[in-house]
Amino acid sequence: MAAVEPKRPSNFIKTIIEQDLANNLNNGRVATRFPPEPNGFLHIGHAKSICLNFGLAEEFNGTCNLRFDDTNPAKEETRYVEAIKEDVRWLGYDWGQREFYASDYFDRLYDFAVELIKSGKAYVDSLSAEEIRQFRGTLTEPGKPSPYRNRSVEENLELFQQMQAGKFEDGSCVLRAKIDMAHPNLLMRDPTLYRIRKISHHRTGDKWCIYPMYDFTHCLSDAIEGITHSLCTLEFENNRPLYDWVLDNLEVPSRPRQYEFARLNLTYTILSKRKLIQLVEEGHVEGWDDPRMPTISGLRRRGYTPEAIRNFCDRIGVAKANSVVDVSLLEYSIREDLNRRAPRVMAVLKPLKVVIANYPEDLTEDLEAINNPEDPAMGTRKVPFSRTIYIEQDDFRIDPPRKFFRLAPGREVRLRYAYFITCQNVIQDKDGNIVELHCTYDPETRGGNAPDGRKVKATLHWVSARHAFDAQVRLYDRLFLKPDPEADGDFKQCINPDSLKILEGCKLEPSLAEASPGQIYQFERLGYFCVDSKYSQTGRPVFNRTVSLRDAWAKIEKARAKQKKS
Ligand code: ATP
Ligand code: MG
């Protein structure tokens, strides 16, 4: 039977596009755009928008532009442009030659503004920002017209030209659309179209000292680029009448339509560049690409794959109403992807020395280990075994509680790919800490099976002490302690103080010494771990925990701890 290509899920925007195509709107053309403002790094919420916009273009044989919405020179930087491009590319999308900048349209936008002034639909207002706010009215009260609202076309043209020429100071006047000061939608009460900002722009330098506002720029950029479906998040629903007003009152080269979809919200996560930048600048994290950050670059460093992120975006779908997605769905997506792809290896994070008393002192055996039981094509490798090994401290209890089936005095367990061992002796220091175990092994159980058919209840991972190497492993936990970090106002109040734990002296199997940055492994029984791209050195990898495996015992422990507390 031929494999059926999995169809990407439908959504209301696809339905709209299908209808438009059926009606031969835009001559059957579908053109979308992803319009980031280069004022920070992209986050997983942006990934939703990227997958949607580029995905629709792919599916309907259309195009998707990458457009930098760079109209606020105070906050925008070239390094953000570069980071955004890297992230979109990494997610697997190609904008080809279609890289655009709103700032490339500044001349045309200026001409459009002049056109509005000439038709009596825009005026220069000399009220202060504060006065404009007071004049705007409220939801229940209409606004008051500015005393400058009825300036003549000639005077407006003259003043706007002077604004552009730098004759006025920041904030002394603005260009406003002349719409309706009593409009029920406050955004339609003569919105500002241009303001004076005497700041250098990262692309246009000092050519301009007036900059167009989002609502004026966005729709016109869409029209200039021939965008057909301009997709944005729900907060912009109120801006749609203005989007339409601008396009309906100017001679534009094409007539795009705006559609709004629900933004992605995730539990235990902040998705707002304005807030993420505070975490970076105030040092709560080590940078935009800190593996705890929900940024694309943070997720990449953490070990997330583009496939996992794209699958996640498919899974959450595109809806018309806002909701909050459980962050565990994101974790599920990466586990699912890595389960198929990540080679299994053995690593001991908190080592406990085990001496196998009846194993020959100088012997090393190379035991065969399976690289990925999910994928036989990934083959096998040799793992050295010798008399002294390390196991996890957590895998031994001197006084095992009920349901703890791992190693304990007198108990026999399996060492993965190796032998059955039995704990004979526990060596403790003077404070009672367990420092070493003495065990015996059964030579008949090589490979991990007893010829007499006897069973053991646990299989432990291990590394050979002589062959293992020491490495740093960085364990990450959620950055926020609450599902909604903003529930009580300040999200910084619920930053998790234990979101990063650095373990030194972890013991890793020798095959990992050559692992290169970005490579991802499953440490058996522990989780997925990725070689860090910042701290690793040749032959000295540092590992980030991408995500843990679900550990049944840890769950029992947690439940018990909770019970004790209450
Ligand atoms: P932020 O709130 O993080 O600053 P933004 O909307 O200001 O986001 P932009 O760079 O303007 O950031 O966003 C580019 C595109 O990504 C926009 O079309 C925006 O609607 C979309 N986007 C931003 N955040 C999300 C989100 N959480 N879910 C879905 N789409 C998003
Ligand atoms: Mg925005």
Coordinates of C-alpha atoms and ligand atoms in Angstrom, one line a residue:
M1 CA 0.0 0.0 0.0
A2 CA 1.3 3.4 -0.9
A3 CA 2.0 5.7 2.0
V4 CA -0.6 8.4 2.4
E5 CA 0.9 11.9 2.6
P6 CA -0.4 13.3 5.9
K7 CA -2.6 16.2 5.2
R8 CA -2.0 19.4 7.2
P9 CA -5.0 20.3 9.3
S10 CA -7.5 22.8 8.0
N11 CA -8.4 26.0 9.7
F12 CA -10.7 29.0 9.1
I13 CA -8.1 30.9 7.1
K14 CA -7.6 28.1 4.7
T15 CA -11.4 28.0 4.2
I16 CA -11.3 31.7 3.4
I17 CA -8.5 31.2 0.9
E18 CA -10.2 28.3 -0.7
Q19 CA -13.4 30.4 -1.2
D20 CA -11.4 33.3 -2.6
L21 CA -9.7 30.9 -5.0
A22 CA -13.1 29.4 -6.0
N23 CA -14.2 33.0 -6.8
N24 CA -11.0 33.7 -8.6
L25 CA -10.2 36.6 -6.4
N26 CA -6.8 38.1 -7.0
N27 CA -6.6 36.1 -10.2
G28 CA -6.1 33.0 -8.1
R29 CA -3.0 34.3 -6.4
V30 CA -2.2 33.7 -2.8
A31 CA 0.4 36.0 -1.2
T32 CA 1.2 36.2 2.5
R33 CA 3.9 37.8 4.5
F34 CA 5.6 37.4 7.9
P35 CA 6.2 40.9 9.2
P36 CA 8.5 40.9 12.3
E37 CA 9.6 44.1 13.9
P38 CA 13.4 43.8 14.4
N39 CA 13.3 44.8 18.0
G40 CA 14.1 41.4 19.5
F41 CA 14.5 37.8 18.8
L42 CA 11.7 35.6 17.5
H43 CA 9.8 33.4 20.0
I44 CA 7.6 30.3 19.7
G45 CA 4.6 32.5 19.2
H46 CA 6.2 33.9 16.1
A47 CA 6.9 30.3 14.9
K48 CA 3.1 29.9 14.8
S49 CA 2.8 32.9 12.5
I50 CA 5.7 31.8 10.4
C51 CA 4.3 28.3 10.0
L52 CA 0.9 29.7 9.1
N53 CA 2.1 32.3 6.6
F54 CA 4.8 30.2 4.9
G55 CA 2.7 27.0 5.2
L56 CA -0.3 28.6 3.4
A57 CA 2.0 29.9 0.6
E58 CA 3.4 26.4 0.2
E59 CA 0.0 24.7 0.2
F60 CA -1.6 27.1 -2.2
N61 CA 1.3 27.5 -4.5
G62 CA 1.7 31.1 -3.5
T63 CA 4.4 33.3 -2.1
C64 CA 5.3 34.4 1.4
N65 CA 7.4 37.6 1.9
L66 CA 9.7 38.2 4.8
R67 CA 9.1 41.8 5.7
F68 CA 10.8 43.7 8.4
D69 CA 8.4 46.1 9.9
D70 CA 11.1 48.6 10.8
T71 CA 9.4 51.9 11.5
N72 CA 10.6 52.6 15.1
P73 CA 14.3 53.4 14.9
A74 CA 14.5 53.8 18.7
K75 CA 14.1 50.0 19.3
E76 CA 15.3 48.3 16.1
E77 CA 18.8 46.9 15.3
T78 CA 20.5 45.2 12.5
R79 CA 21.6 42.3 14.8
Y80 CA 17.9 41.5 15.3
V81 CA 17.3 41.4 11.6
E82 CA 20.1 38.9 11.2
A83 CA 18.9 36.8 14.1
I84 CA 15.3 36.7 12.7
K85 CA 16.6 35.6 9.3
E86 CA 18.6 32.8 10.8
D87 CA 15.6 31.6 12.8
V88 CA 13.2 31.6 9.9
R89 CA 15.7 29.8 7.8
W90 CA 16.4 27.3 10.6
L91 CA 12.6 26.6 10.9
G92 CA 12.8 25.4 7.3
Y93 CA 11.3 28.3 5.3
D94 CA 12.8 30.1 2.4
W95 CA 11.8 33.6 1.3
G96 CA 14.0 33.5 -1.8
Q97 CA 14.4 37.0 -3.1
R98 CA 11.3 38.3 -1.2
E99 CA 13.1 40.0 1.6
F100 CA 11.5 43.4 2.2
Y101 CA 11.7 46.3 4.6
A102 CA 9.0 48.8 5.4
S103 CA 11.9 51.3 5.5
D104 CA 12.4 50.7 1.7
Y105 CA 8.9 52.2 1.3
F106 CA 9.5 55.4 3.2
D107 CA 9.6 57.5 0.0
R108 CA 6.4 56.0 -1.2
L109 CA 4.7 56.2 2.1
Y110 CA 5.6 59.9 2.2
D111 CA 3.9 60.4 -1.2
F112 CA 0.9 58.5 0.0
A113 CA 0.7 60.9 3.0
V114 CA 0.9 63.8 0.7
E115 CA -1.9 62.3 -1.4
L116 CA -4.1 62.1 1.7
I117 CA -3.4 65.7 2.7
K118 CA -4.2 66.8 -0.9
S119 CA -7.6 65.1 -0.7
G120 CA -8.3 66.8 2.6
K121 CA -8.0 63.5 4.6
A122 CA -5.0 64.3 6.7
Y123 CA -3.8 67.2 8.7
V124 CA -0.8 68.4 10.7
D125 CA -1.8 68.7 14.4
S126 CA 0.2 70.9 16.7
L127 CA -1.4 69.7 19.9
S128 CA 0.9 68.0 22.3
A129 CA 0.7 64.2 22.8
E130 CA -1.0 64.8 26.1
E131 CA -3.6 67.1 24.6
I132 CA -4.3 64.7 21.8
R133 CA -5.0 62.1 24.4
Q134 CA -7.3 64.3 26.3
F135 CA -9.1 65.4 23.1
R136 CA -9.6 61.7 22.1
G137 CA -12.6 61.1 24.4
T138 CA -13.4 57.7 25.9
L139 CA -15.5 54.7 25.0
T140 CA -18.6 56.5 26.3
E141 CA -17.7 60.1 25.3
P142 CA -17.0 61.3 21.8
G143 CA -13.7 63.1 21.2
K144 CA -13.2 66.8 20.5
P145 CA -11.7 68.1 17.3
S146 CA -8.3 69.6 17.5
P147 CA -8.2 73.4 16.9
Y148 CA -5.8 72.5 14.0
R149 CA -8.2 70.1 12.4
N150 CA -9.3 72.5 9.7
R151 CA -6.0 73.8 8.5
S152 CA -6.0 74.3 4.8
V153 CA -4.5 71.8 2.4
E154 CA -1.8 74.3 1.5
E155 CA -0.9 74.9 5.1
N156 CA -0.9 71.1 5.8
L157 CA 1.4 70.4 2.8
E158 CA 3.7 73.2 3.9
L159 CA 3.8 72.0 7.5
F160 CA 4.3 68.3 6.6
Q161 CA 7.1 69.3 4.3
Q162 CA 8.7 71.2 7.2
M163 CA 8.2 68.2 9.5
Q164 CA 10.1 66.1 7.0
A165 CA 12.8 68.8 6.6
G166 CA 13.5 68.7 10.4
K167 CA 12.1 72.1 11.2
F168 CA 10.3 70.9 14.2
E169 CA 11.3 69.2 17.4
D170 CA 10.2 65.7 18.4
G171 CA 6.6 65.7 19.7
S172 CA 5.8 69.3 18.5
C173 CA 3.4 68.1 15.8
V174 CA 2.1 64.9 14.1
L175 CA 0.3 64.1 10.9
R176 CA -3.2 62.7 11.6
A177 CA -5.8 61.1 9.4
K178 CA -9.0 63.1 9.3
I179 CA -11.7 60.5 9.9
D180 CA -14.2 61.0 12.7
M181 CA -13.6 62.3 16.3
A182 CA -16.9 60.7 17.4
H183 CA -16.2 57.2 15.9
P184 CA -17.2 54.4 18.3
N185 CA -13.8 52.8 17.6
L186 CA -11.2 55.0 19.3
L187 CA -8.5 54.0 16.8
M188 CA -10.6 55.8 14.1
R189 CA -10.6 59.1 15.9
D190 CA -8.1 60.8 13.7
P191 CA -5.2 58.4 14.3
T192 CA -1.6 59.6 14.0
L193 CA 0.0 58.6 10.7
Y194 CA 3.5 60.2 11.1
R195 CA 5.5 61.5 14.0
I196 CA 8.8 63.2 14.4
R197 CA 11.7 61.1 15.7
K198 CA 15.2 62.6 15.4
I199 CA 16.9 59.3 15.6
S200 CA 19.1 57.4 13.2
H201 CA 17.5 54.4 11.6
H202 CA 19.5 51.2 11.2
R203 CA 18.9 51.2 7.5
T204 CA 18.0 54.7 6.4
G205 CA 20.5 56.5 8.6
D206 CA 19.6 60.2 9.1
K207 CA 17.7 60.5 5.8
W208 CA 14.4 60.7 7.8
C209 CA 13.3 62.4 10.9
I210 CA 9.7 61.6 10.5
Y211 CA 8.5 58.0 10.7
P212 CA 5.2 56.4 9.7
M213 CA 3.1 54.7 12.3
Y214 CA 2.2 51.0 12.2
D215 CA -1.4 51.4 11.0
F216 CA -0.3 53.6 8.1
T217 CA 2.7 51.5 7.2
H218 CA 1.4 48.0 7.4
C219 CA -1.6 48.1 5.1
L220 CA 0.4 50.1 2.5
S221 CA 3.4 47.8 2.6
D222 CA 0.9 44.9 2.0
A223 CA -0.6 46.8 -0.9
I224 CA 2.8 47.6 -2.4
E225 CA 3.9 44.0 -2.2
G226 CA 0.6 42.7 -3.6
I227 CA -0.2 40.7 -0.4
T228 CA -3.6 39.0 -0.7
H229 CA -4.2 37.7 2.8
S230 CA -2.6 39.7 5.6
L231 CA -2.7 37.6 8.7
C232 CA -2.2 39.1 12.2
T233 CA -3.2 38.3 15.7
L234 CA -6.5 39.2 17.3
E235 CA -5.3 42.3 19.1
F236 CA -5.4 43.9 15.7
E237 CA -9.1 43.3 15.1
N238 CA -9.8 46.9 16.1
N239 CA -7.2 48.1 13.7
R240 CA -8.9 46.5 10.7
P241 CA -11.3 49.4 10.0
L242 CA -8.3 51.7 9.9
Y243 CA -6.4 49.2 7.7
D244 CA -9.4 49.4 5.3
W245 CA -9.8 53.1 5.6
V246 CA -6.2 53.9 4.5
L247 CA -6.4 51.5 1.5
D248 CA -9.9 52.8 0.5
N249 CA -8.8 56.4 0.5
L250 CA -5.7 56.1 -1.5
E251 CA -4.8 55.0 -5.1
V252 CA -3.1 51.7 -4.1
P253 CA -1.5 49.1 -6.4
S254 CA -3.5 46.2 -4.8
R255 CA -6.2 45.6 -2.2
P256 CA -5.1 43.1 0.5
R257 CA -7.4 42.0 3.3
Q258 CA -6.6 41.6 6.9
Y259 CA -7.6 38.5 8.9
E260 CA -7.0 37.9 12.6
F261 CA -6.2 34.7 14.3
A262 CA -5.5 33.8 18.0
R263 CA -2.0 34.4 19.2
L264 CA -0.2 31.5 20.9
N265 CA -0.1 31.6 24.7
L266 CA 1.8 29.0 26.6
T267 CA 1.5 28.0 30.3
Y268 CA 4.6 28.8 32.4
T269 CA 5.9 31.0 29.5
I270 CA 6.1 34.7 28.6
L271 CA 5.6 35.5 24.9
S272 CA 6.2 39.1 24.5
K273 CA 9.4 40.6 23.2
R274 CA 9.0 43.6 25.4
K275 CA 9.1 41.4 28.5
L276 CA 11.6 38.9 27.1
I277 CA 14.0 41.8 26.6
Q278 CA 13.7 42.6 30.3
L279 CA 14.8 39.1 31.2
V280 CA 17.8 39.5 29.0
E281 CA 18.7 43.1 30.0
E282 CA 18.2 42.5 33.7
G283 CA 20.3 39.4 33.6
H284 CA 17.6 36.9 34.7
V285 CA 18.8 34.7 31.8
E286 CA 22.1 34.6 30.0
G287 CA 20.9 36.1 26.7
W288 CA 18.2 35.8 24.0
D289 CA 19.4 32.3 23.2
D290 CA 19.5 31.1 26.8
P291 CA 18.1 27.5 26.6
R292 CA 15.4 28.5 29.1
M293 CA 14.0 31.2 26.8
P294 CA 11.0 30.5 24.6
T295 CA 12.9 32.1 21.7
I296 CA 13.6 30.1 18.6
S297 CA 17.3 30.5 19.3
G298 CA 16.8 29.4 22.9
L299 CA 14.8 26.4 21.9
R300 CA 17.4 25.5 19.2
R301 CA 20.2 25.6 21.8
R302 CA 18.1 23.6 24.1
G303 CA 17.9 20.8 21.5
Y304 CA 14.5 21.5 19.9
T305 CA 14.3 20.6 16.2
P306 CA 12.5 22.5 13.5
E307 CA 10.4 19.5 12.8
A308 CA 9.2 19.3 16.4
I309 CA 8.3 23.0 16.4
R310 CA 6.5 22.7 13.1
N311 CA 4.6 19.7 14.3
F312 CA 3.7 21.5 17.5
C313 CA 2.3 24.4 15.3
D314 CA 0.2 22.0 13.3
R315 CA -1.1 20.4 16.5
I316 CA -2.2 23.6 18.1
G317 CA -4.0 24.7 15.0
V318 CA -5.3 28.2 14.1
A319 CA -8.4 29.4 15.8
K320 CA -10.4 32.6 16.1
A321 CA -10.5 32.7 19.9
N322 CA -7.6 33.1 22.2
S323 CA -6.7 30.2 24.5
V324 CA -3.7 29.0 26.5
V325 CA -1.7 25.9 25.3
D326 CA -0.2 23.7 27.9
V327 CA 3.6 23.8 27.6
S328 CA 3.7 20.1 28.0
L329 CA 2.3 19.8 24.5
L330 CA 5.5 21.5 23.3
E331 CA 7.5 19.0 25.3
Y332 CA 5.5 16.2 23.9
S333 CA 6.3 17.3 20.4
I334 CA 10.1 17.3 21.0
R335 CA 10.0 13.9 22.8
E336 CA 8.1 12.4 19.9
D337 CA 10.5 13.7 17.3
L338 CA 13.7 12.8 19.3
N339 CA 12.4 9.4 20.2
R340 CA 12.7 8.4 16.6
R341 CA 16.0 10.2 15.8
A342 CA 18.2 10.6 18.8
P343 CA 20.8 7.9 19.4
R344 CA 20.7 6.3 22.8
V345 CA 23.8 6.5 25.0
M346 CA 24.7 6.0 28.6
A347 CA 25.5 8.8 30.9
V348 CA 25.5 9.0 34.7
L349 CA 24.7 12.4 36.0
K350 CA 25.1 11.8 39.8
P351 CA 27.7 9.0 39.9
L352 CA 27.9 6.3 42.6
K353 CA 31.0 4.0 42.3
V354 CA 30.3 0.3 42.0
V355 CA 33.1 -2.3 42.3
I356 CA 32.3 -5.7 40.8
A357 CA 34.5 -7.8 43.1
N358 CA 34.5 -11.0 41.1
Y359 CA 35.2 -9.3 37.8
P360 CA 38.8 -9.7 36.5
E361 CA 40.9 -6.6 37.4
D362 CA 42.4 -5.8 34.0
L363 CA 39.7 -7.0 31.7
T364 CA 37.7 -4.7 29.4
E365 CA 34.9 -6.1 27.4
D366 CA 33.3 -4.2 24.5
L367 CA 29.6 -4.9 24.8
E368 CA 27.2 -4.3 22.0
A369 CA 24.6 -1.6 22.6
I370 CA 21.7 -0.7 20.3
N371 CA 21.7 2.9 19.1
N372 CA 18.0 3.3 18.7
P373 CA 15.4 0.5 19.3
E374 CA 12.9 2.6 17.3
D375 CA 15.2 2.5 14.2
P376 CA 17.2 -0.6 13.6
A377 CA 19.0 1.2 10.7
M378 CA 20.8 3.3 13.3
G379 CA 22.8 0.2 14.2
T380 CA 24.9 -0.7 17.2
R381 CA 28.0 0.5 19.0
K382 CA 30.5 -1.0 21.4
V383 CA 30.4 0.2 25.0
P384 CA 33.4 -0.8 27.3
F385 CA 32.7 -2.6 30.5
S386 CA 35.1 -3.1 33.3
R387 CA 35.4 -4.0 37.0
T388 CA 34.6 -0.5 38.3
I389 CA 31.6 1.3 37.0
Y390 CA 29.3 4.2 37.9
I391 CA 25.6 4.0 38.4
E392 CA 23.2 6.8 39.4
Q393 CA 23.0 7.6 43.1
D394 CA 19.2 7.5 42.6
D395 CA 19.3 3.9 41.5
F396 CA 20.4 2.7 44.9
R397 CA 18.7 2.7 48.3
I398 CA 20.1 1.3 51.4
D399 CA 16.7 1.0 52.8
P400 CA 14.4 0.7 49.8
P401 CA 10.8 1.9 50.1
R402 CA 8.0 -0.1 48.7
K403 CA 7.9 -0.2 44.9
F404 CA 11.5 0.8 44.7
F405 CA 12.8 -2.0 42.5
R406 CA 16.3 -0.7 41.7
L407 CA 19.5 -1.7 43.5
A408 CA 19.5 -2.3 47.2
P409 CA 21.6 -4.5 49.6
G410 CA 21.3 -8.1 48.6
R411 CA 19.2 -7.3 45.5
E412 CA 20.0 -8.3 41.9
V413 CA 19.5 -6.0 39.0
R414 CA 20.5 -5.9 35.3
L415 CA 23.1 -3.6 33.9
R416 CA 21.9 -2.6 30.5
Y417 CA 23.7 -4.6 27.7
A418 CA 26.0 -6.1 30.3
Y419 CA 25.3 -8.4 33.3
F420 CA 23.2 -9.1 36.3
I421 CA 24.8 -7.7 39.5
T422 CA 24.0 -8.2 43.1
C423 CA 24.8 -5.7 45.8
Q424 CA 26.9 -7.4 48.5
N425 CA 28.3 -4.5 50.5
V426 CA 27.7 -0.8 51.1
I427 CA 30.6 1.4 51.9
Q428 CA 29.8 4.5 53.9
D429 CA 31.9 7.4 55.1
K430 CA 31.9 8.5 58.7
D431 CA 28.8 10.7 58.1
G432 CA 26.8 7.8 56.8
N433 CA 27.1 8.9 53.1
I434 CA 27.1 6.1 50.7
V435 CA 30.4 6.3 48.8
E436 CA 30.8 3.0 47.1
L437 CA 29.0 -0.4 46.5
H438 CA 30.6 -3.7 46.3
C439 CA 28.7 -6.1 44.0
T440 CA 29.2 -9.4 42.3
Y441 CA 28.2 -10.3 38.8
D442 CA 27.0 -13.4 37.2
P443 CA 29.2 -14.2 34.2
E444 CA 26.4 -16.3 32.7
T445 CA 24.2 -13.3 32.2
R446 CA 26.4 -11.5 29.6
G447 CA 24.2 -9.3 27.3
G448 CA 21.6 -9.0 30.1
N449 CA 19.8 -12.3 30.2
A450 CA 20.0 -15.2 32.6
P451 CA 20.1 -18.7 30.9
D452 CA 18.1 -20.1 33.8
G453 CA 15.3 -17.6 33.0
R454 CA 15.4 -15.8 36.3
K455 CA 14.1 -12.2 36.2
V456 CA 15.1 -9.0 37.7
K457 CA 12.9 -6.0 38.2
A458 CA 15.2 -3.2 37.1
T459 CA 17.6 -2.4 34.4
L460 CA 20.2 0.3 35.2
H461 CA 22.4 2.4 33.0
W462 CA 26.0 2.6 33.8
V463 CA 29.4 3.7 32.5
S464 CA 32.8 2.1 33.0
A465 CA 34.9 4.2 35.4
R466 CA 38.1 3.8 33.5
H467 CA 36.6 4.7 30.1
A468 CA 34.1 7.4 31.0
F469 CA 35.0 11.1 30.8
D470 CA 33.8 13.9 33.0
A471 CA 31.4 16.5 31.6
Q472 CA 29.2 19.4 32.7
V473 CA 25.5 18.9 32.2
R474 CA 23.1 21.7 32.5
L475 CA 19.6 20.9 33.7
Y476 CA 16.8 23.3 32.9
D477 CA 13.4 23.7 34.5
R478 CA 10.6 26.0 33.7
L479 CA 11.6 29.7 33.9
F480 CA 8.4 30.6 35.8
L481 CA 6.8 28.9 38.8
K482 CA 3.2 29.7 37.8
P483 CA 1.1 28.5 34.9
D484 CA 0.2 32.2 34.2
P485 CA 3.3 34.1 35.2
E486 CA 1.4 37.4 34.9
A487 CA -1.5 36.3 37.1
D488 CA -0.4 38.5 40.0
G489 CA 0.9 41.4 37.9
D490 CA 4.7 41.3 37.8
F491 CA 6.0 38.2 36.0
K492 CA 9.4 38.7 37.5
Q493 CA 8.1 37.9 40.9
C494 CA 7.6 34.2 39.9
I495 CA 10.8 33.5 38.2
N496 CA 11.9 30.0 39.2
P497 CA 15.2 30.3 41.2
D498 CA 16.1 26.7 40.3
S499 CA 15.5 27.0 36.5
L500 CA 19.1 26.1 35.9
K501 CA 21.1 23.4 37.7
I502 CA 24.7 22.9 36.6
L503 CA 26.1 19.4 37.3
E504 CA 29.8 18.9 37.2
G505 CA 31.6 15.6 37.0
C506 CA 28.9 13.7 35.2
K507 CA 30.3 10.5 33.8
L508 CA 29.7 10.0 30.1
E509 CA 30.3 7.0 27.9
P510 CA 33.4 7.5 25.7
S511 CA 31.6 7.7 22.4
L512 CA 30.3 11.1 23.4
A513 CA 33.6 12.8 23.7
E514 CA 33.6 13.6 20.0
A515 CA 30.0 14.9 20.0
S516 CA 29.7 18.2 18.2
P517 CA 27.5 21.2 19.1
G518 CA 23.9 20.7 18.3
Q519 CA 24.0 16.9 18.4
I520 CA 21.2 15.4 20.4
Y521 CA 21.2 12.1 22.3
Q522 CA 18.9 10.2 24.6
F523 CA 20.8 9.5 27.8
E524 CA 19.1 6.2 28.6
R525 CA 16.4 6.5 31.3
L526 CA 17.2 10.2 31.8
G527 CA 16.0 12.3 28.9
Y528 CA 17.2 14.0 25.8
F529 CA 20.4 16.0 25.9
C530 CA 22.0 18.4 23.3
V531 CA 25.6 19.4 23.0
D532 CA 25.6 23.1 23.9
S533 CA 26.8 25.4 21.1
K534 CA 28.2 28.1 23.4
Y535 CA 30.1 26.3 26.2
S536 CA 31.4 23.2 24.5
Q537 CA 35.0 22.9 23.3
T538 CA 36.5 20.4 21.0
G539 CA 36.6 17.0 22.8
R540 CA 34.9 18.6 25.8
P541 CA 31.2 18.8 25.2
V542 CA 28.8 20.5 27.6
F543 CA 25.3 19.1 27.5
N544 CA 22.0 20.8 27.9
R545 CA 19.0 18.8 29.0
T546 CA 16.4 19.3 26.3
V547 CA 13.6 17.5 28.1
S548 CA 13.4 14.7 30.6
L549 CA 11.8 11.3 29.9
R550 CA 8.8 10.7 32.0
D551 CA 10.2 9.0 35.1
A552 CA 7.6 6.8 36.8
W553 CA 9.6 6.7 40.1
A554 CA 10.1 10.5 40.2
K555 CA 6.3 10.8 39.9
I556 CA 5.8 8.5 42.9
E557 CA 8.3 10.4 44.9
K558 CA 6.7 13.8 44.1
A559 CA 3.3 12.5 45.1
R560 CA 4.7 11.2 48.3
A561 CA 6.4 14.5 49.1
K562 CA 3.1 16.3 48.5
Q563 CA 1.3 14.0 50.8
K564 CA 3.8 14.6 53.5
K565 CA 3.4 18.3 53.3
S566 CA -0.4 18.3 53.6
Ligands
ATP1 P1 5.5 40.6 20.8 O1 4.2 40.7 21.5 O2 6.3 39.4 21.2 O3 6.4 41.8 20.8 P2 4.8 41.4 18.2 O4 3.5 41.1 17.7 O5 5.0 42.8 18.7 O6 5.1 40.3 19.3 P3 6.1 41.3 15.7 O7 7.5 41.2 15.4 O8 5.3 42.5 15.4 O9 6.0 41.0 17.3 O10 5.4 40.0 15.2 C1 5.5 39.5 13.9 C2 4.3 38.7 13.6 O11 4.2 37.6 14.5 C3 3.0 39.4 13.7 O12 2.2 39.1 12.6 C4 2.4 38.9 14.9 O13 1.0 38.9 14.9 C5 3.0 37.5 15.0 N1 3.0 37.1 16.4 C6 3.6 37.7 17.5 N2 3.4 37.0 18.6 C7 2.6 36.0 18.3 C8 2.0 34.9 19.1 N3 2.2 34.8 20.4 N4 1.3 34.0 18.4 C9 1.1 34.1 17.1 N5 1.6 35.0 16.3 C10 2.4 36.0 16.9
MG2 MG 4.0 43.9 16.5

